[in-house]
Amino acid sequence: MKKPSSKIRQEIAKLQEQLKTAETREAERIGRIAVRAGLGDIEIDETALQAAFEDLAKRFHAGKPSAIGRKGADQSGAGRGQPETIATGPASGRLDEA
């Protein structure tokens, strides 16, 4: 049995509200982390900051360790306690160059 379009619209509205709530929760979480990391104090164009976040997201979506800095993260890997090397300079996409 097919659903009437009014029922589908109601479901879409409900899902849109759920999406809005989830996005707000995610934004608040990322915002808190960014502020703790000192990003709230830097002067940077939003476009450059978004590009930097997109680069960061690509790193983690590409299979890089996603548990860096998390409590209870897997401690069995080699290099435990060693900070990750972060490139600097013109090719690194540093945030302070915008």
PDB file of N, CA and C in Angstrom:
ATOM      1  N   MET A   1       0.840  -1.181   0.000  1.00  0.00           N
ATOM      2  CA  MET A   1       0.000   0.000   0.000  1.00  0.00           C
ATOM      3  C   MET A   1       0.880   1.237   0.000  1.00  0.00           C
ATOM      4  N   LYS A   2       0.581   2.164  -0.878  1.00  0.00           N
ATOM      5  CA  LYS A   2       1.371   3.379  -0.995  1.00  0.00           C
ATOM      6  C   LYS A   2       0.919   4.409   0.035  1.00  0.00           C
ATOM      7  N   LYS A   3       1.885   5.196   0.494  1.00  0.00           N
ATOM      8  CA  LYS A   3       1.596   6.253   1.468  1.00  0.00           C
ATOM      9  C   LYS A   3       1.070   7.477   0.734  1.00  0.00           C
ATOM     10  N   PRO A   4       0.136   8.183   1.340  1.00  0.00           N
ATOM     11  CA  PRO A   4      -0.310   9.445   0.735  1.00  0.00           C
ATOM     12  C   PRO A   4       0.798  10.495   0.870  1.00  0.00           C
ATOM     13  N   SER A   5       0.811  11.449  -0.039  1.00  0.00           N
ATOM     14  CA  SER A   5       1.864  12.460  -0.052  1.00  0.00           C
ATOM     15  C   SER A   5       1.889  13.275   1.247  1.00  0.00           C
ATOM     16  N   SER A   6       0.740  13.482   1.885  1.00  0.00           N
ATOM     17  CA  SER A   6       0.717  14.242   3.143  1.00  0.00           C
ATOM     18  C   SER A   6       1.491  13.504   4.234  1.00  0.00           C
ATOM     19  N   LYS A   7       1.395  12.189   4.264  1.00  0.00           N
ATOM     20  CA  LYS A   7       2.125  11.381   5.244  1.00  0.00           C
ATOM     21  C   LYS A   7       3.630  11.461   4.980  1.00  0.00           C
ATOM     22  N   ILE A   8       4.006  11.405   3.721  1.00  0.00           N
ATOM     23  CA  ILE A   8       5.421  11.512   3.345  1.00  0.00           C
ATOM     24  C   ILE A   8       5.951  12.884   3.734  1.00  0.00           C
ATOM     25  N   ARG A   9       5.185  13.947   3.506  1.00  0.00           N
ATOM     26  CA  ARG A   9       5.604  15.300   3.895  1.00  0.00           C
ATOM     27  C   ARG A   9       5.809  15.401   5.403  1.00  0.00           C
ATOM     28  N   GLN A  10       4.926  14.755   6.175  1.00  0.00           N
ATOM     29  CA  GLN A  10       5.067  14.761   7.631  1.00  0.00           C
ATOM     30  C   GLN A  10       6.359  14.056   8.049  1.00  0.00           C
ATOM     31  N   GLU A  11       6.643  12.937   7.409  1.00  0.00           N
ATOM     32  CA  GLU A  11       7.863  12.196   7.715  1.00  0.00           C
ATOM     33  C   GLU A  11       9.098  13.016   7.348  1.00  0.00           C
ATOM     34  N   ILE A  12       9.042  13.702   6.204  1.00  0.00           N
ATOM     35  CA  ILE A  12      10.158  14.550   5.779  1.00  0.00           C
ATOM     36  C   ILE A  12      10.375  15.673   6.788  1.00  0.00           C
ATOM     37  N   ALA A  13       9.302  16.309   7.232  1.00  0.00           N
ATOM     38  CA  ALA A  13       9.414  17.390   8.217  1.00  0.00           C
ATOM     39  C   ALA A  13      10.028  16.877   9.519  1.00  0.00           C
ATOM     40  N   LYS A  14       9.624  15.693   9.940  1.00  0.00           N
ATOM     41  CA  LYS A  14      10.166  15.098  11.162  1.00  0.00           C
ATOM     42  C   LYS A  14      11.653  14.805  10.998  1.00  0.00           C
ATOM     43  N   LEU A  15      12.039  14.250   9.848  1.00  0.00           N
ATOM     44  CA  LEU A  15      13.442  13.950   9.590  1.00  0.00           C
ATOM     45  C   LEU A  15      14.280  15.225   9.485  1.00  0.00           C
ATOM     46  N   GLN A  16      13.709  16.288   8.895  1.00  0.00           N
ATOM     47  CA  GLN A  16      14.430  17.556   8.809  1.00  0.00           C
ATOM     48  C   GLN A  16      14.692  18.126  10.200  1.00  0.00           C
ATOM     49  N   GLU A  17      13.747  17.991  11.095  1.00  0.00           N
ATOM     50  CA  GLU A  17      13.922  18.458  12.468  1.00  0.00           C
ATOM     51  C   GLU A  17      14.990  17.620  13.170  1.00  0.00           C
ATOM     52  N   GLN A  18      14.980  16.310  12.958  1.00  0.00           N
ATOM     53  CA  GLN A  18      16.013  15.445  13.534  1.00  0.00           C
ATOM     54  C   GLN A  18      17.391  15.815  13.001  1.00  0.00           C
ATOM     55  N   LEU A  19      17.468  16.118  11.703  1.00  0.00           N
ATOM     56  CA  LEU A  19      18.725  16.515  11.086  1.00  0.00           C
ATOM     57  C   LEU A  19      19.225  17.823  11.694  1.00  0.00           C
ATOM     58  N   LYS A  20      18.332  18.772  11.847  1.00  0.00           N
ATOM     59  CA  LYS A  20      18.697  20.065  12.432  1.00  0.00           C
ATOM     60  C   LYS A  20      19.230  19.877  13.855  1.00  0.00           C
ATOM     61  N   THR A  21      18.571  19.042  14.644  1.00  0.00           N
ATOM     62  CA  THR A  21      19.005  18.772  16.012  1.00  0.00           C
ATOM     63  C   THR A  21      20.378  18.100  16.022  1.00  0.00           C
ATOM     64  N   ALA A  22      20.582  17.126  15.151  1.00  0.00           N
ATOM     65  CA  ALA A  22      21.862  16.410  15.081  1.00  0.00           C
ATOM     66  C   ALA A  22      22.983  17.352  14.643  1.00  0.00           C
ATOM     67  N   GLU A  23      22.714  18.206  13.658  1.00  0.00           N
ATOM     68  CA  GLU A  23      23.728  19.150  13.194  1.00  0.00           C
ATOM     69  C   GLU A  23      24.090  20.149  14.281  1.00  0.00           C
ATOM     70  N   THR A  24      23.099  20.602  15.037  1.00  0.00           N
ATOM     71  CA  THR A  24      23.353  21.528  16.143  1.00  0.00           C
ATOM     72  C   THR A  24      24.225  20.863  17.195  1.00  0.00           C
ATOM     73  N   ARG A  25      23.900  19.637  17.538  1.00  0.00           N
ATOM     74  CA  ARG A  25      24.683  18.894  18.536  1.00  0.00           C
ATOM     75  C   ARG A  25      26.123  18.713  18.053  1.00  0.00           C
ATOM     76  N   GLU A  26      26.306  18.348  16.778  1.00  0.00           N
ATOM     77  CA  GLU A  26      27.638  18.162  16.219  1.00  0.00           C
ATOM     78  C   GLU A  26      28.410  19.478  16.188  1.00  0.00           C
ATOM     79  N   ALA A  27      27.742  20.567  15.810  1.00  0.00           N
ATOM     80  CA  ALA A  27      28.394  21.879  15.744  1.00  0.00           C
ATOM     81  C   ALA A  27      28.847  22.327  17.129  1.00  0.00           C
ATOM     82  N   GLU A  28      28.020  22.105  18.128  1.00  0.00           N
ATOM     83  CA  GLU A  28      28.395  22.478  19.487  1.00  0.00           C
ATOM     84  C   GLU A  28      29.594  21.672  19.962  1.00  0.00           C
ATOM     85  N   ARG A  29      29.613  20.387  19.642  1.00  0.00           N
ATOM     86  CA  ARG A  29      30.739  19.524  20.045  1.00  0.00           C
ATOM     87  C   ARG A  29      32.031  19.985  19.384  1.00  0.00           C
ATOM     88  N   ILE A  30      31.994  20.169  18.073  1.00  0.00           N
ATOM     89  CA  ILE A  30      33.186  20.605  17.343  1.00  0.00           C
ATOM     90  C   ILE A  30      33.600  22.001  17.800  1.00  0.00           C
ATOM     91  N   GLY A  31      32.631  22.870  18.037  1.00  0.00           N
ATOM     92  CA  GLY A  31      32.933  24.216  18.509  1.00  0.00           C
ATOM     93  C   GLY A  31      33.645  24.217  19.850  1.00  0.00           C
ATOM     94  N   ARG A  32      33.164  23.393  20.775  1.00  0.00           N
ATOM     95  CA  ARG A  32      33.822  23.305  22.092  1.00  0.00           C
ATOM     96  C   ARG A  32      35.258  22.835  21.946  1.00  0.00           C
ATOM     97  N   ILE A  33      35.469  21.837  21.101  1.00  0.00           N
ATOM     98  CA  ILE A  33      36.817  21.303  20.888  1.00  0.00           C
ATOM     99  C   ILE A  33      37.703  22.371  20.247  1.00  0.00           C
ATOM    100  N   ALA A  34      37.181  23.083  19.266  1.00  0.00           N
ATOM    101  CA  ALA A  34      37.948  24.122  18.579  1.00  0.00           C
ATOM    102  C   ALA A  34      38.346  25.239  19.543  1.00  0.00           C
ATOM    103  N   VAL A  35      37.430  25.634  20.406  1.00  0.00           N
ATOM    104  CA  VAL A  35      37.729  26.693  21.374  1.00  0.00           C
ATOM    105  C   VAL A  35      38.807  26.228  22.349  1.00  0.00           C
ATOM    106  N   ARG A  36      38.687  24.988  22.832  1.00  0.00           N
ATOM    107  CA  ARG A  36      39.706  24.458  23.742  1.00  0.00           C
ATOM    108  C   ARG A  36      41.065  24.384  23.069  1.00  0.00           C
ATOM    109  N   ALA A  37      41.081  24.146  21.759  1.00  0.00           N
ATOM    110  CA  ALA A  37      42.333  24.062  21.009  1.00  0.00           C
ATOM    111  C   ALA A  37      42.897  25.438  20.671  1.00  0.00           C
ATOM    112  N   GLY A  38      42.159  26.495  20.984  1.00  0.00           N
ATOM    113  CA  GLY A  38      42.644  27.846  20.744  1.00  0.00           C
ATOM    114  C   GLY A  38      42.184  28.467  19.439  1.00  0.00           C
ATOM    115  N   LEU A  39      41.305  27.804  18.712  1.00  0.00           N
ATOM    116  CA  LEU A  39      40.866  28.351  17.428  1.00  0.00           C
ATOM    117  C   LEU A  39      39.932  29.545  17.579  1.00  0.00           C
ATOM    118  N   GLY A  40      39.359  29.727  18.764  1.00  0.00           N
ATOM    119  CA  GLY A  40      38.472  30.867  18.968  1.00  0.00           C
ATOM    120  C   GLY A  40      39.213  32.181  19.026  1.00  0.00           C
ATOM    121  N   ASP A  41      40.518  32.124  19.256  1.00  0.00           N
ATOM    122  CA  ASP A  41      41.313  33.336  19.426  1.00  0.00           C
ATOM    123  C   ASP A  41      42.047  33.783  18.174  1.00  0.00           C
ATOM    124  N   ILE A  42      41.982  33.012  17.105  1.00  0.00           N
ATOM    125  CA  ILE A  42      42.748  33.370  15.911  1.00  0.00           C
ATOM    126  C   ILE A  42      41.904  34.205  14.960  1.00  0.00           C
ATOM    127  N   GLU A  43      42.589  35.049  14.226  1.00  0.00           N
ATOM    128  CA  GLU A  43      41.955  35.867  13.198  1.00  0.00           C
ATOM    129  C   GLU A  43      42.148  35.145  11.868  1.00  0.00           C
ATOM    130  N   ILE A  44      41.051  34.624  11.310  1.00  0.00           N
ATOM    131  CA  ILE A  44      41.144  33.880  10.050  1.00  0.00           C
ATOM    132  C   ILE A  44      39.826  34.017   9.293  1.00  0.00           C
ATOM    133  N   ASP A  45      39.943  34.082   7.997  1.00  0.00           N
ATOM    134  CA  ASP A  45      38.782  34.136   7.129  1.00  0.00           C
ATOM    135  C   ASP A  45      38.011  32.822   7.239  1.00  0.00           C
ATOM    136  N   GLU A  46      36.692  32.893   7.273  1.00  0.00           N
ATOM    137  CA  GLU A  46      35.889  31.664   7.414  1.00  0.00           C
ATOM    138  C   GLU A  46      36.134  30.673   6.286  1.00  0.00           C
ATOM    139  N   THR A  47      36.371  31.182   5.089  1.00  0.00           N
ATOM    140  CA  THR A  47      36.623  30.294   3.948  1.00  0.00           C
ATOM    141  C   THR A  47      37.904  29.498   4.170  1.00  0.00           C
ATOM    142  N   ALA A  48      38.944  30.146   4.661  1.00  0.00           N
ATOM    143  CA  ALA A  48      40.204  29.459   4.919  1.00  0.00           C
ATOM    144  C   ALA A  48      40.042  28.463   6.062  1.00  0.00           C
ATOM    145  N   LEU A  49      39.291  28.834   7.084  1.00  0.00           N
ATOM    146  CA  LEU A  49      39.067  27.931   8.205  1.00  0.00           C
ATOM    147  C   LEU A  49      38.272  26.702   7.760  1.00  0.00           C
ATOM    148  N   GLN A  50      37.254  26.916   6.936  1.00  0.00           N
ATOM    149  CA  GLN A  50      36.476  25.791   6.433  1.00  0.00           C
ATOM    150  C   GLN A  50      37.356  24.870   5.594  1.00  0.00           C
ATOM    151  N   ALA A  51      38.223  25.450   4.762  1.00  0.00           N
ATOM    152  CA  ALA A  51      39.123  24.627   3.942  1.00  0.00           C
ATOM    153  C   ALA A  51      40.046  23.800   4.830  1.00  0.00           C
ATOM    154  N   ALA A  52      40.533  24.395   5.916  1.00  0.00           N
ATOM    155  CA  ALA A  52      41.400  23.664   6.837  1.00  0.00           C
ATOM    156  C   ALA A  52      40.635  22.524   7.504  1.00  0.00           C
ATOM    157  N   PHE A  53      39.392  22.773   7.893  1.00  0.00           N
ATOM    158  CA  PHE A  53      38.575  21.716   8.485  1.00  0.00           C
ATOM    159  C   PHE A  53      38.305  20.605   7.471  1.00  0.00           C
ATOM    160  N   GLU A  54      38.078  20.975   6.204  1.00  0.00           N
ATOM    161  CA  GLU A  54      37.855  19.966   5.170  1.00  0.00           C
ATOM    162  C   GLU A  54      39.094  19.102   4.977  1.00  0.00           C
ATOM    163  N   ASP A  55      40.279  19.723   5.014  1.00  0.00           N
ATOM    164  CA  ASP A  55      41.521  18.956   4.922  1.00  0.00           C
ATOM    165  C   ASP A  55      41.650  18.001   6.103  1.00  0.00           C
ATOM    166  N   LEU A  56      41.315  18.484   7.286  1.00  0.00           N
ATOM    167  CA  LEU A  56      41.368  17.643   8.480  1.00  0.00           C
ATOM    168  C   LEU A  56      40.402  16.472   8.357  1.00  0.00           C
ATOM    169  N   ALA A  57      39.199  16.743   7.881  1.00  0.00           N
ATOM    170  CA  ALA A  57      38.208  15.681   7.703  1.00  0.00           C
ATOM    171  C   ALA A  57      38.708  14.637   6.709  1.00  0.00           C
ATOM    172  N   LYS A  58      39.352  15.077   5.629  1.00  0.00           N
ATOM    173  CA  LYS A  58      39.893  14.135   4.637  1.00  0.00           C
ATOM    174  C   LYS A  58      40.931  13.223   5.275  1.00  0.00           C
ATOM    175  N   ARG A  59      41.781  13.789   6.145  1.00  0.00           N
ATOM    176  CA  ARG A  59      42.795  12.977   6.819  1.00  0.00           C
ATOM    177  C   ARG A  59      42.155  11.855   7.615  1.00  0.00           C
ATOM    178  N   PHE A  60      41.109  12.160   8.341  1.00  0.00           N
ATOM    179  CA  PHE A  60      40.487  11.163   9.195  1.00  0.00           C
ATOM    180  C   PHE A  60      39.586  10.216   8.422  1.00  0.00           C
ATOM    181  N   HIS A  61      38.997  10.674   7.348  1.00  0.00           N
ATOM    182  CA  HIS A  61      38.165   9.792   6.527  1.00  0.00           C
ATOM    183  C   HIS A  61      39.024   8.866   5.660  1.00  0.00           C
ATOM    184  N   ALA A  62      40.289   9.200   5.498  1.00  0.00           N
ATOM    185  CA  ALA A  62      41.184   8.401   4.661  1.00  0.00           C
ATOM    186  C   ALA A  62      41.811   7.245   5.432  1.00  0.00           C
ATOM    187  N   GLY A  63      41.337   6.980   6.638  1.00  0.00           N
ATOM    188  CA  GLY A  63      41.834   5.840   7.390  1.00  0.00           C
ATOM    189  C   GLY A  63      42.930   6.163   8.365  1.00  0.00           C
ATOM    190  N   LYS A  64      43.224   7.438   8.570  1.00  0.00           N
ATOM    191  CA  LYS A  64      44.212   7.816   9.577  1.00  0.00           C
ATOM    192  C   LYS A  64      43.615   7.523  10.947  1.00  0.00           C
ATOM    193  N   PRO A  65      44.442   7.422  11.974  1.00  0.00           N
ATOM    194  CA  PRO A  65      43.919   7.151  13.318  1.00  0.00           C
ATOM    195  C   PRO A  65      42.914   8.219  13.738  1.00  0.00           C
ATOM    196  N   SER A  66      41.731   7.775  14.141  1.00  0.00           N
ATOM    197  CA  SER A  66      40.690   8.727  14.529  1.00  0.00           C
ATOM    198  C   SER A  66      40.601   8.893  16.028  1.00  0.00           C
ATOM    199  N   ALA A  67      41.418   8.179  16.783  1.00  0.00           N
ATOM    200  CA  ALA A  67      41.313   8.208  18.234  1.00  0.00           C
ATOM    201  C   ALA A  67      42.402   9.057  18.875  1.00  0.00           C
ATOM    202  N   ILE A  68      43.109   9.858  18.099  1.00  0.00           N
ATOM    203  CA  ILE A  68      44.185  10.681  18.639  1.00  0.00           C
ATOM    204  C   ILE A  68      43.613  11.637  19.669  1.00  0.00           C
ATOM    205  N   GLY A  69      44.182  11.612  20.863  1.00  0.00           N
ATOM    206  CA  GLY A  69      43.779  12.531  21.902  1.00  0.00           C
ATOM    207  C   GLY A  69      42.534  12.138  22.667  1.00  0.00           C
ATOM    208  N   ARG A  70      41.929  11.011  22.352  1.00  0.00           N
ATOM    209  CA  ARG A  70      40.711  10.597  23.046  1.00  0.00           C
ATOM    210  C   ARG A  70      41.062   9.762  24.255  1.00  0.00           C
ATOM    211  N   LYS A  71      40.334   9.973  25.336  1.00  0.00           N
ATOM    212  CA  LYS A  71      40.497   9.126  26.507  1.00  0.00           C
ATOM    213  C   LYS A  71      40.029   7.727  26.144  1.00  0.00           C
ATOM    214  N   GLY A  72      40.770   6.739  26.603  1.00  0.00           N
ATOM    215  CA  GLY A  72      40.387   5.354  26.350  1.00  0.00           C
ATOM    216  C   GLY A  72      40.697   4.896  24.945  1.00  0.00           C
ATOM    217  N   ALA A  73      41.442   5.673  24.186  1.00  0.00           N
ATOM    218  CA  ALA A  73      41.787   5.274  22.826  1.00  0.00           C
ATOM    219  C   ALA A  73      42.728   4.084  22.880  1.00  0.00           C
ATOM    220  N   ASP A  74      42.777   3.346  21.805  1.00  0.00           N
ATOM    221  CA  ASP A  74      43.628   2.164  21.732  1.00  0.00           C
ATOM    222  C   ASP A  74      45.070   2.548  22.036  1.00  0.00           C
ATOM    223  N   GLN A  75      45.659   1.939  23.034  1.00  0.00           N
ATOM    224  CA  GLN A  75      47.015   2.248  23.459  1.00  0.00           C
ATOM    225  C   GLN A  75      48.011   1.201  22.997  1.00  0.00           C
ATOM    226  N   SER A  76      47.604   0.249  22.166  1.00  0.00           N
ATOM    227  CA  SER A  76      48.480  -0.862  21.817  1.00  0.00           C
ATOM    228  C   SER A  76      49.390  -0.564  20.638  1.00  0.00           C
ATOM    229  N   GLY A  77      49.162   0.511  19.923  1.00  0.00           N
ATOM    230  CA  GLY A  77      49.932   0.787  18.724  1.00  0.00           C
ATOM    231  C   GLY A  77      51.348   1.232  19.017  1.00  0.00           C
ATOM    232  N   ALA A  78      52.218   1.061  18.024  1.00  0.00           N
ATOM    233  CA  ALA A  78      53.595   1.520  18.158  1.00  0.00           C
ATOM    234  C   ALA A  78      53.613   3.033  18.185  1.00  0.00           C
ATOM    235  N   GLY A  79      54.613   3.607  18.806  1.00  0.00           N
ATOM    236  CA  GLY A  79      54.717   5.051  18.859  1.00  0.00           C
ATOM    237  C   GLY A  79      53.850   5.653  19.934  1.00  0.00           C
ATOM    238  N   ARG A  80      53.413   4.852  20.881  1.00  0.00           N
ATOM    239  CA  ARG A  80      52.565   5.339  21.955  1.00  0.00           C
ATOM    240  C   ARG A  80      53.267   6.485  22.659  1.00  0.00           C
ATOM    241  N   GLY A  81      52.542   7.557  22.903  1.00  0.00           N
ATOM    242  CA  GLY A  81      53.093   8.706  23.592  1.00  0.00           C
ATOM    243  C   GLY A  81      53.839   9.651  22.670  1.00  0.00           C
ATOM    244  N   GLN A  82      54.002   9.270  21.414  1.00  0.00           N
ATOM    245  CA  GLN A  82      54.685  10.121  20.455  1.00  0.00           C
ATOM    246  C   GLN A  82      53.680  11.010  19.763  1.00  0.00           C
ATOM    247  N   PRO A  83      53.878  12.329  19.785  1.00  0.00           N
ATOM    248  CA  PRO A  83      52.937  13.207  19.093  1.00  0.00           C
ATOM    249  C   PRO A  83      53.057  13.037  17.585  1.00  0.00           C
ATOM    250  N   GLU A  84      51.960  13.254  16.914  1.00  0.00           N
ATOM    251  CA  GLU A  84      51.956  13.161  15.463  1.00  0.00           C
ATOM    252  C   GLU A  84      52.716  14.347  14.892  1.00  0.00           C
ATOM    253  N   THR A  85      53.531  14.121  13.865  1.00  0.00           N
ATOM    254  CA  THR A  85      54.270  15.196  13.228  1.00  0.00           C
ATOM    255  C   THR A  85      53.318  15.975  12.330  1.00  0.00           C
ATOM    256  N   ILE A  86      53.348  17.280  12.480  1.00  0.00           N
ATOM    257  CA  ILE A  86      52.491  18.144  11.678  1.00  0.00           C
ATOM    258  C   ILE A  86      53.387  19.042  10.846  1.00  0.00           C
ATOM    259  N   ALA A  87      53.176  19.023   9.528  1.00  0.00           N
ATOM    260  CA  ALA A  87      53.993  19.826   8.625  1.00  0.00           C
ATOM    261  C   ALA A  87      53.641  21.294   8.765  1.00  0.00           C
ATOM    262  N   THR A  88      54.648  22.141   8.616  1.00  0.00           N
ATOM    263  CA  THR A  88      54.421  23.586   8.611  1.00  0.00           C
ATOM    264  C   THR A  88      55.082  24.161   7.385  1.00  0.00           C
ATOM    265  N   GLY A  89      54.746  25.371   7.074  1.00  0.00           N
ATOM    266  CA  GLY A  89      55.345  26.025   5.921  1.00  0.00           C
ATOM    267  C   GLY A  89      54.318  26.259   4.836  1.00  0.00           C
ATOM    268  N   PRO A  90      54.760  26.759   3.697  1.00  0.00           N
ATOM    269  CA  PRO A  90      53.837  27.155   2.631  1.00  0.00           C
ATOM    270  C   PRO A  90      52.925  26.049   2.139  1.00  0.00           C
ATOM    271  N   ALA A  91      53.407  24.823   2.062  1.00  0.00           N
ATOM    272  CA  ALA A  91      52.591  23.733   1.513  1.00  0.00           C
ATOM    273  C   ALA A  91      51.711  23.081   2.552  1.00  0.00           C
ATOM    274  N   SER A  92      51.821  23.503   3.810  1.00  0.00           N
ATOM    275  CA  SER A  92      51.084  22.803   4.853  1.00  0.00           C
ATOM    276  C   SER A  92      49.663  23.296   5.045  1.00  0.00           C
ATOM    277  N   GLY A  93      49.298  24.437   4.464  1.00  0.00           N
ATOM    278  CA  GLY A  93      47.948  24.975   4.653  1.00  0.00           C
ATOM    279  C   GLY A  93      47.739  25.527   6.048  1.00  0.00           C
ATOM    280  N   ARG A  94      48.798  26.109   6.627  1.00  0.00           N
ATOM    281  CA  ARG A  94      48.692  26.649   7.983  1.00  0.00           C
ATOM    282  C   ARG A  94      47.594  27.687   8.052  1.00  0.00           C
ATOM    283  N   LEU A  95      46.892  27.696   9.172  1.00  0.00           N
ATOM    284  CA  LEU A  95      45.759  28.595   9.345  1.00  0.00           C
ATOM    285  C   LEU A  95      46.165  30.044   9.459  1.00  0.00           C
ATOM    286  N   ASP A  96      47.369  30.343   9.931  1.00  0.00           N
ATOM    287  CA  ASP A  96      47.745  31.728  10.153  1.00  0.00           C
ATOM    288  C   ASP A  96      48.221  32.422   8.893  1.00  0.00           C
ATOM    289  N   GLU A  97      48.143  31.760   7.755  1.00  0.00           N
ATOM    290  CA  GLU A  97      48.593  32.351   6.509  1.00  0.00           C
ATOM    291  C   GLU A  97      47.484  33.036   5.731  1.00  0.00           C
ATOM    292  N   ALA A  98      46.265  32.979   6.223  1.00  0.00           N
ATOM    293  CA  ALA A  98      45.134  33.540   5.480  1.00  0.00           C
ATOM    294  C   ALA A  98      45.109  35.047   5.564  1.00  0.00           C
TER     295      ALA A  98
END
